[in-house]
């Protein structure tokens, strides 16, 4: 089947842009493009534009009848039901049966999951987690997402919502308010936004000089903190210590769950290199139960950033089956490995 | 194969007693017995006695050539390697290749795992988790153990040590010292021992009258707290509130990992009924991320206590394969379902 239909389409629906591309079995993005996610108030119009633009790519490559499946990474997308359950940033009403609608339009099987799970599948298929059967993907972006792989299989949970590790509580008392309505979630500390919040806190709590004081306090980004830290700024370095320490404590706890061989870090903050990784690894090892110590690797993503979103989603395209589209219950939905 | 070899042997190695029995495919313990775990200083002598006594049961039932496999639940037993890696309470040196030694002696395939995983397999095969493909077993005994089942498969992790949820940190600051050497572990609060520690703390921190003051403070057990609470004792009830609250917070976090359909509670404390379950459920729902609310059941074990240890271990016997004995690496060791 790989011979007759050797390509997949990957679609990553972000809050602003929807990027999509045609990918071959080796993970090469042959062509890609993007449309605005929020341009249309009706989902049908959004799907029409997505279809037109994707068809253009397929024609350009002459692969219209060689597409094995379509994989989609989208916020709150449910692998089991094919629904986008809750689209906080989307202009159309949700829940919506996105996999079925897309499949009807394209005449190609579609599988969908949330963006962090798509990233994990991409990393397993093409990136840092190739050959690793037990790992946890942590995406450090505006929020903190996660995708958990156990024994080579994506963990979806009984309802398709497993792996919300950004919403594990890391500060039980006096924790920061999270977008989810609770307080103390990991993502309020270890996302890009969390780092910016830490910067504001640290700058208020001391009078120490810092390059960050040159920026209006409400406009400081995690990138600003990174730049200052690289210039030797003491407060900026302390912010990375603080962030790495909390993330390390959390990863030590996560290890007690599935004893993964590795954590794979993805997203803007993950590119901070040793600034984040050194305090993170120190804290993780210090907080680890002894049987896990010095066994678990922390790896940065190996997916090229420009292609990562498309690649992650596209890898799921190899799992797309006509059955997935109408299947409502979990049953034995074990993903198959795409490449023999 | 079930027709020709329709029985399994379950062996549960506890710190004091080793209980064992012959079990049929429906989970009926046909005969059982026990020996003292710590009687022999040489493991060979322990295995000799275990063999002699088990053989006696098999002869009695006339099933010597009808045993499909032997399943063992033992502290720190590793499913992948067949080793008991660290036997804190055992009189012989560890690590020891227990599965291979037992298999050599009996001439029957042996599979081993830790006691909490054995309990989870037992519950899935014969108990409260029948038909549930995603659940987490929490054993509330002297410590807190756990066994995680995802998509019908036991989670062992890359090294066989997954599922140490009793050692997730629930108090990051000023937490209680745990036997593992760290502080703030779940098991220092929510085990039977943890409840007794809470009792001592609460009695010291107030002057309120309590039935528990009639007992020497260092001799108070979780059973004493239960008895007092059932008689309406205010402090004893507060201890259960406190315990249930912490356990509920922890289960809410665990849900963000694998989104299980249910938690199954096993062990002495789990029999406290609504005294523990009411505050636990309230706390769990209160602390749950919204997408998980009112979806996750908390079920008491359905295994008869007298048989539970044997049944749990025996269920693993259906997975025992000659290959397991010498297999050193994880590979694709997905347990097969025992009953068609």
Short mmCIF file of N, CA and C in Angstrom, two decimals, chain A residues 76 86 133-134 136 146 148 150-151 153-165 167-173 180 182 185 249-250 252-262 286-293 295-296 330-335, chain B residues 76 86 133-134 136 146 148 150-151 153-165 167-173 180 182 185 249-250 252-262 286-293 295-296 330-335:
data_model
loop_
_atom_site.label_atom_id
_atom_site.label_comp_id
_atom_site.label_asym_id
_atom_site.label_seq_id
_atom_site.Cartn_x
_atom_site.Cartn_y
_atom_site.Cartn_z
N UNK A 76 -7.69 20.51 21.02
CA UNK A 76 -8.81 19.73 21.56
C UNK A 76 -9.43 18.77 20.55
N UNK A 86 -13.61 21.40 21.53
CA UNK A 86 -13.74 22.70 22.17
C UNK A 86 -12.67 23.59 21.56
N UNK A 133 10.53 3.47 22.35
CA UNK A 133 9.15 2.99 22.47
C UNK A 133 8.40 3.63 23.63
N UNK A 134 9.15 4.19 24.58
CA UNK A 134 8.52 4.81 25.75
C UNK A 134 9.10 6.20 25.95
N UNK A 136 7.94 10.67 26.56
CA UNK A 136 6.92 11.69 26.79
C UNK A 136 7.37 12.97 26.10
N UNK A 146 1.44 17.97 26.10
CA UNK A 146 2.21 16.73 26.21
C UNK A 146 1.58 15.63 25.39
N UNK A 148 2.04 11.34 25.23
CA UNK A 148 2.68 10.23 25.94
C UNK A 148 2.68 8.99 25.05
N UNK A 150 3.68 4.96 25.03
CA UNK A 150 4.02 3.81 25.87
C UNK A 150 4.04 2.58 24.98
N UNK A 151 5.15 1.87 25.03
CA UNK A 151 5.30 0.66 24.24
C UNK A 151 4.99 0.91 22.76
N UNK A 153 3.00 3.01 21.46
CA UNK A 153 1.64 3.46 21.15
C UNK A 153 1.32 4.78 21.83
N UNK A 154 0.67 5.64 21.07
CA UNK A 154 0.18 6.90 21.61
C UNK A 154 -0.85 6.60 22.68
N UNK A 155 -0.77 7.31 23.81
CA UNK A 155 -1.77 7.14 24.87
C UNK A 155 -2.88 8.15 24.67
N UNK A 156 -4.08 7.66 24.40
CA UNK A 156 -5.23 8.55 24.23
C UNK A 156 -6.16 8.56 25.43
N UNK A 157 -6.05 7.54 26.29
CA UNK A 157 -6.97 7.46 27.42
C UNK A 157 -8.32 6.95 26.98
N UNK A 158 -9.22 6.73 27.96
CA UNK A 158 -10.49 6.09 27.61
C UNK A 158 -11.37 7.00 26.77
N UNK A 159 -11.11 8.32 26.83
CA UNK A 159 -11.98 9.28 26.15
C UNK A 159 -11.25 10.11 25.10
N UNK A 160 -9.96 9.80 24.87
CA UNK A 160 -9.20 10.57 23.89
C UNK A 160 -8.50 11.80 24.46
N UNK A 161 -8.60 12.02 25.77
CA UNK A 161 -8.07 13.26 26.35
C UNK A 161 -6.86 13.06 27.26
N UNK A 162 -6.18 11.93 27.12
CA UNK A 162 -5.00 11.71 27.96
C UNK A 162 -3.90 12.72 27.64
N UNK A 163 -2.99 12.89 28.58
CA UNK A 163 -1.78 13.66 28.32
C UNK A 163 -1.92 15.16 28.43
N UNK A 164 -2.60 15.62 29.47
CA UNK A 164 -2.67 17.07 29.71
C UNK A 164 -1.71 17.44 30.85
N UNK A 165 -0.44 17.11 30.66
CA UNK A 165 0.51 17.28 31.75
C UNK A 165 0.82 18.74 32.05
N UNK A 167 -1.33 20.66 32.81
CA UNK A 167 -2.31 21.01 33.83
C UNK A 167 -2.19 20.14 35.09
N UNK A 168 -1.04 19.53 35.26
CA UNK A 168 -0.74 18.94 36.57
C UNK A 168 -0.39 20.09 37.51
N UNK A 169 -0.86 19.98 38.75
CA UNK A 169 -0.65 21.06 39.71
C UNK A 169 0.76 20.96 40.31
N UNK A 170 1.56 21.99 40.12
CA UNK A 170 2.91 21.97 40.68
C UNK A 170 3.05 22.88 41.90
N UNK A 171 2.10 23.80 42.06
CA UNK A 171 2.08 24.61 43.29
C UNK A 171 0.69 24.46 43.89
N UNK A 172 0.63 23.73 44.97
CA UNK A 172 -0.67 23.42 45.56
C UNK A 172 -1.23 24.64 46.30
N UNK A 173 -0.34 25.47 46.85
CA UNK A 173 -0.80 26.65 47.58
C UNK A 173 -0.30 27.91 46.91
N UNK A 180 -7.12 27.55 32.56
CA UNK A 180 -8.12 26.49 32.76
C UNK A 180 -9.04 26.80 33.94
N UNK A 182 -8.09 26.90 37.12
CA UNK A 182 -7.52 26.43 38.38
C UNK A 182 -6.22 27.20 38.68
N UNK A 185 -1.03 25.28 37.89
CA UNK A 185 -0.72 24.34 36.81
C UNK A 185 0.71 24.55 36.30
N UNK A 249 11.27 19.08 38.58
CA UNK A 249 10.46 18.43 39.61
C UNK A 249 9.28 17.71 38.97
N UNK A 250 8.66 18.37 38.00
CA UNK A 250 7.49 17.77 37.35
C UNK A 250 7.89 16.52 36.56
N UNK A 252 10.33 14.55 37.08
CA UNK A 252 10.65 13.46 38.02
C UNK A 252 9.36 12.75 38.44
N UNK A 253 8.32 13.53 38.69
CA UNK A 253 7.02 12.92 39.04
C UNK A 253 6.43 12.15 37.85
N UNK A 254 6.53 12.71 36.67
CA UNK A 254 5.96 12.04 35.49
C UNK A 254 6.66 10.70 35.26
N UNK A 255 7.94 10.65 35.60
CA UNK A 255 8.69 9.41 35.42
C UNK A 255 8.10 8.28 36.25
N UNK A 256 7.61 8.62 37.45
CA UNK A 256 7.02 7.60 38.32
C UNK A 256 5.76 7.01 37.69
N UNK A 257 5.23 7.66 36.68
CA UNK A 257 4.05 7.14 36.01
C UNK A 257 4.45 6.06 34.99
N UNK A 258 5.12 6.48 33.94
CA UNK A 258 5.33 5.51 32.85
C UNK A 258 6.78 5.11 32.66
N UNK A 259 7.67 5.56 33.54
CA UNK A 259 9.09 5.22 33.43
C UNK A 259 9.57 5.28 31.98
N UNK A 260 9.54 6.47 31.40
CA UNK A 260 9.93 6.62 29.99
C UNK A 260 11.45 6.55 29.83
N UNK A 261 11.87 6.21 28.64
CA UNK A 261 13.30 6.23 28.34
C UNK A 261 13.77 7.68 28.14
N UNK A 262 12.87 8.52 27.68
CA UNK A 262 13.26 9.91 27.41
C UNK A 262 12.07 10.86 27.48
N UNK A 286 17.70 15.26 40.97
CA UNK A 286 17.65 15.45 42.42
C UNK A 286 16.30 14.98 42.98
N UNK A 287 15.25 15.16 42.20
CA UNK A 287 13.90 14.84 42.69
C UNK A 287 13.43 13.44 42.30
N UNK A 288 14.25 12.71 41.61
CA UNK A 288 13.86 11.40 41.08
C UNK A 288 13.91 10.33 42.16
N UNK A 289 12.94 9.44 42.15
CA UNK A 289 13.01 8.24 42.98
C UNK A 289 14.27 7.46 42.55
N UNK A 290 14.96 6.84 43.51
CA UNK A 290 16.30 6.29 43.21
C UNK A 290 16.31 5.31 42.04
N UNK A 291 15.27 4.47 41.91
CA UNK A 291 15.29 3.48 40.82
C UNK A 291 15.28 4.13 39.43
N UNK A 292 14.93 5.40 39.34
CA UNK A 292 14.88 6.06 38.03
C UNK A 292 16.11 6.93 37.75
N UNK A 293 16.91 7.16 38.77
CA UNK A 293 18.00 8.14 38.63
C UNK A 293 18.98 7.77 37.51
N UNK A 295 18.78 7.51 34.39
CA UNK A 295 18.31 6.59 33.36
C UNK A 295 17.53 7.31 32.27
N UNK A 296 16.94 8.45 32.63
CA UNK A 296 15.96 9.08 31.73
C UNK A 296 16.63 10.25 31.00
N UNK A 330 -13.74 4.12 21.87
CA UNK A 330 -12.33 3.79 21.81
C UNK A 330 -12.05 2.40 21.23
N UNK A 331 -12.65 1.38 21.80
CA UNK A 331 -12.36 0.00 21.42
C UNK A 331 -10.85 -0.22 21.37
N UNK A 332 -10.37 -0.97 20.40
CA UNK A 332 -8.95 -1.29 20.40
C UNK A 332 -8.21 -0.46 19.36
N UNK A 333 -8.25 0.84 19.56
CA UNK A 333 -7.70 1.74 18.55
C UNK A 333 -6.20 1.90 18.71
N UNK A 334 -5.48 0.83 18.57
CA UNK A 334 -4.02 0.91 18.69
C UNK A 334 -3.44 1.36 17.35
N UNK A 335 -2.72 2.48 17.37
CA UNK A 335 -2.14 2.97 16.13
C UNK A 335 -1.13 1.96 15.56
N UNK B 76 9.44 -5.22 44.15
CA UNK B 76 10.50 -4.84 43.21
C UNK B 76 10.82 -5.90 42.16
N UNK B 86 15.44 -5.61 44.15
CA UNK B 86 15.84 -5.03 45.42
C UNK B 86 14.82 -5.47 46.46
N UNK B 133 -10.67 -0.96 29.97
CA UNK B 133 -9.37 -1.04 29.29
C UNK B 133 -8.37 0.00 29.79
N UNK B 134 -8.87 1.04 30.44
CA UNK B 134 -8.00 2.09 30.96
C UNK B 134 -8.32 2.36 32.42
N UNK B 136 -6.43 2.74 36.67
CA UNK B 136 -5.24 2.79 37.52
C UNK B 136 -5.60 2.15 38.85
N UNK B 146 0.94 1.19 42.92
CA UNK B 146 0.02 1.44 41.81
C UNK B 146 0.35 0.54 40.63
N UNK B 148 -0.76 0.52 36.45
CA UNK B 148 -1.45 1.32 35.45
C UNK B 148 -1.76 0.46 34.23
N UNK B 150 -3.34 0.65 30.40
CA UNK B 150 -3.72 1.54 29.31
C UNK B 150 -4.06 0.70 28.10
N UNK B 151 -5.24 0.92 27.56
CA UNK B 151 -5.68 0.18 26.39
C UNK B 151 -5.57 -1.34 26.60
N UNK B 153 -3.51 -2.95 28.39
CA UNK B 153 -2.16 -3.47 28.64
C UNK B 153 -1.55 -2.87 29.89
N UNK B 154 -0.90 -3.71 30.67
CA UNK B 154 -0.16 -3.27 31.84
C UNK B 154 0.98 -2.36 31.37
N UNK B 155 1.16 -1.25 32.06
CA UNK B 155 2.27 -0.35 31.73
C UNK B 155 3.48 -0.73 32.57
N UNK B 156 4.55 -1.16 31.90
CA UNK B 156 5.78 -1.52 32.62
C UNK B 156 6.87 -0.46 32.47
N UNK B 157 6.74 0.40 31.48
CA UNK B 157 7.80 1.39 31.24
C UNK B 157 8.97 0.77 30.53
N UNK B 158 9.97 1.59 30.19
CA UNK B 158 11.06 1.07 29.37
C UNK B 158 11.94 0.10 30.15
N UNK B 159 11.88 0.17 31.48
CA UNK B 159 12.77 -0.65 32.31
C UNK B 159 12.02 -1.58 33.25
N UNK B 160 10.70 -1.61 33.14
CA UNK B 160 9.92 -2.48 34.01
C UNK B 160 9.51 -1.83 35.33
N UNK B 161 9.83 -0.55 35.53
CA UNK B 161 9.58 0.09 36.83
C UNK B 161 8.50 1.17 36.80
N UNK B 162 7.64 1.15 35.79
CA UNK B 162 6.59 2.15 35.73
C UNK B 162 5.62 1.98 36.90
N UNK B 163 4.89 3.06 37.19
CA UNK B 163 3.79 2.96 38.14
C UNK B 163 4.17 3.03 39.60
N UNK B 164 5.05 3.95 39.94
CA UNK B 164 5.37 4.16 41.38
C UNK B 164 4.67 5.43 41.87
N UNK B 165 3.34 5.43 41.72
CA UNK B 165 2.60 6.65 42.02
C UNK B 165 2.57 6.97 43.52
N UNK B 167 5.06 7.37 45.09
CA UNK B 167 6.23 8.24 45.28
C UNK B 167 6.17 9.50 44.44
N UNK B 168 4.98 9.86 44.00
CA UNK B 168 4.79 11.20 43.44
C UNK B 168 4.76 12.17 44.62
N UNK B 169 5.40 13.32 44.44
CA UNK B 169 5.50 14.30 45.54
C UNK B 169 4.20 15.10 45.64
N UNK B 170 3.54 15.01 46.78
CA UNK B 170 2.30 15.76 46.96
C UNK B 170 2.48 16.97 47.87
N UNK B 171 3.56 16.99 48.62
CA UNK B 171 3.90 18.19 49.42
C UNK B 171 5.32 18.58 49.06
N UNK B 172 5.44 19.64 48.32
CA UNK B 172 6.75 20.03 47.81
C UNK B 172 7.59 20.66 48.92
N UNK B 173 6.93 21.33 49.87
CA UNK B 173 7.66 21.96 50.97
C UNK B 173 7.24 21.34 52.29
N UNK B 180 11.72 6.15 51.03
CA UNK B 180 12.57 6.22 49.83
C UNK B 180 13.68 7.24 49.99
N UNK B 182 13.24 10.53 50.21
CA UNK B 182 12.82 11.87 49.81
C UNK B 182 11.71 12.34 50.77
N UNK B 185 6.24 12.38 49.67
CA UNK B 185 5.63 11.37 48.80
C UNK B 185 4.19 11.08 49.21
N UNK B 249 -6.63 14.98 45.38
CA UNK B 249 -5.77 15.90 44.61
C UNK B 249 -4.82 15.10 43.71
N UNK B 250 -4.26 14.05 44.29
CA UNK B 250 -3.30 13.23 43.53
C UNK B 250 -4.00 12.53 42.37
N UNK B 252 -6.62 13.43 40.77
CA UNK B 252 -6.95 14.43 39.74
C UNK B 252 -5.73 14.65 38.84
N UNK B 253 -4.55 14.74 39.44
CA UNK B 253 -3.32 14.90 38.64
C UNK B 253 -3.04 13.65 37.80
N UNK B 254 -3.22 12.48 38.39
CA UNK B 254 -2.95 11.24 37.65
C UNK B 254 -3.86 11.14 36.43
N UNK B 255 -5.08 11.66 36.56
CA UNK B 255 -6.03 11.62 35.45
C UNK B 255 -5.49 12.36 34.24
N UNK B 256 -4.78 13.47 34.49
CA UNK B 256 -4.21 14.25 33.38
C UNK B 256 -3.17 13.45 32.61
N UNK B 257 -2.70 12.37 33.19
CA UNK B 257 -1.73 11.54 32.50
C UNK B 257 -2.44 10.61 31.52
N UNK B 258 -3.19 9.66 32.02
CA UNK B 258 -3.70 8.62 31.12
C UNK B 258 -5.21 8.66 30.93
N UNK B 259 -5.87 9.66 31.50
CA UNK B 259 -7.33 9.76 31.39
C UNK B 259 -8.01 8.41 31.54
N UNK B 260 -7.89 7.80 32.72
CA UNK B 260 -8.46 6.47 32.92
C UNK B 260 -9.98 6.54 33.10
N UNK B 261 -10.61 5.43 32.81
CA UNK B 261 -12.05 5.34 33.06
C UNK B 261 -12.32 5.21 34.56
N UNK B 262 -11.39 4.60 35.27
CA UNK B 262 -11.61 4.37 36.71
C UNK B 262 -10.30 4.26 37.47
N UNK B 286 -13.13 18.37 42.53
CA UNK B 286 -12.82 19.79 42.72
C UNK B 286 -11.50 20.15 42.03
N UNK B 287 -10.55 19.22 42.06
CA UNK B 287 -9.21 19.51 41.54
C UNK B 287 -9.01 19.07 40.08
N UNK B 288 -10.03 18.51 39.49
CA UNK B 288 -9.92 17.95 38.15
C UNK B 288 -9.98 19.04 37.09
N UNK B 289 -9.16 18.91 36.06
CA UNK B 289 -9.28 19.75 34.86
C UNK B 289 -10.69 19.52 34.29
N UNK B 290 -11.32 20.58 33.78
CA UNK B 290 -12.74 20.49 33.44
C UNK B 290 -13.08 19.34 32.48
N UNK B 291 -12.21 19.07 31.49
CA UNK B 291 -12.54 18.01 30.52
C UNK B 291 -12.65 16.63 31.17
N UNK B 292 -12.13 16.47 32.37
CA UNK B 292 -12.18 15.16 33.04
C UNK B 292 -13.28 15.06 34.09
N UNK B 293 -13.89 16.18 34.43
CA UNK B 293 -14.83 16.19 35.55
C UNK B 293 -16.01 15.23 35.34
N UNK B 295 -16.32 12.13 35.09
CA UNK B 295 -16.15 11.05 34.12
C UNK B 295 -15.44 9.85 34.73
N UNK B 296 -14.64 10.10 35.76
CA UNK B 296 -13.73 9.06 36.25
C UNK B 296 -14.31 8.42 37.51
N UNK B 330 13.12 -5.25 27.07
CA UNK B 330 11.69 -5.06 26.95
C UNK B 330 11.11 -5.57 25.63
N UNK B 331 11.62 -5.12 24.52
CA UNK B 331 11.07 -5.44 23.20
C UNK B 331 9.56 -5.24 23.23
N UNK B 332 8.82 -6.11 22.60
CA UNK B 332 7.38 -5.87 22.50
C UNK B 332 6.63 -6.80 23.43
N UNK B 333 6.89 -6.65 24.70
CA UNK B 333 6.32 -7.59 25.67
C UNK B 333 4.91 -7.19 26.07
N UNK B 334 4.03 -7.17 25.12
CA UNK B 334 2.65 -6.81 25.42
C UNK B 334 1.91 -8.04 25.95
N UNK B 335 1.37 -7.92 27.16
CA UNK B 335 0.67 -9.06 27.73
C UNK B 335 -0.54 -9.45 26.89
#
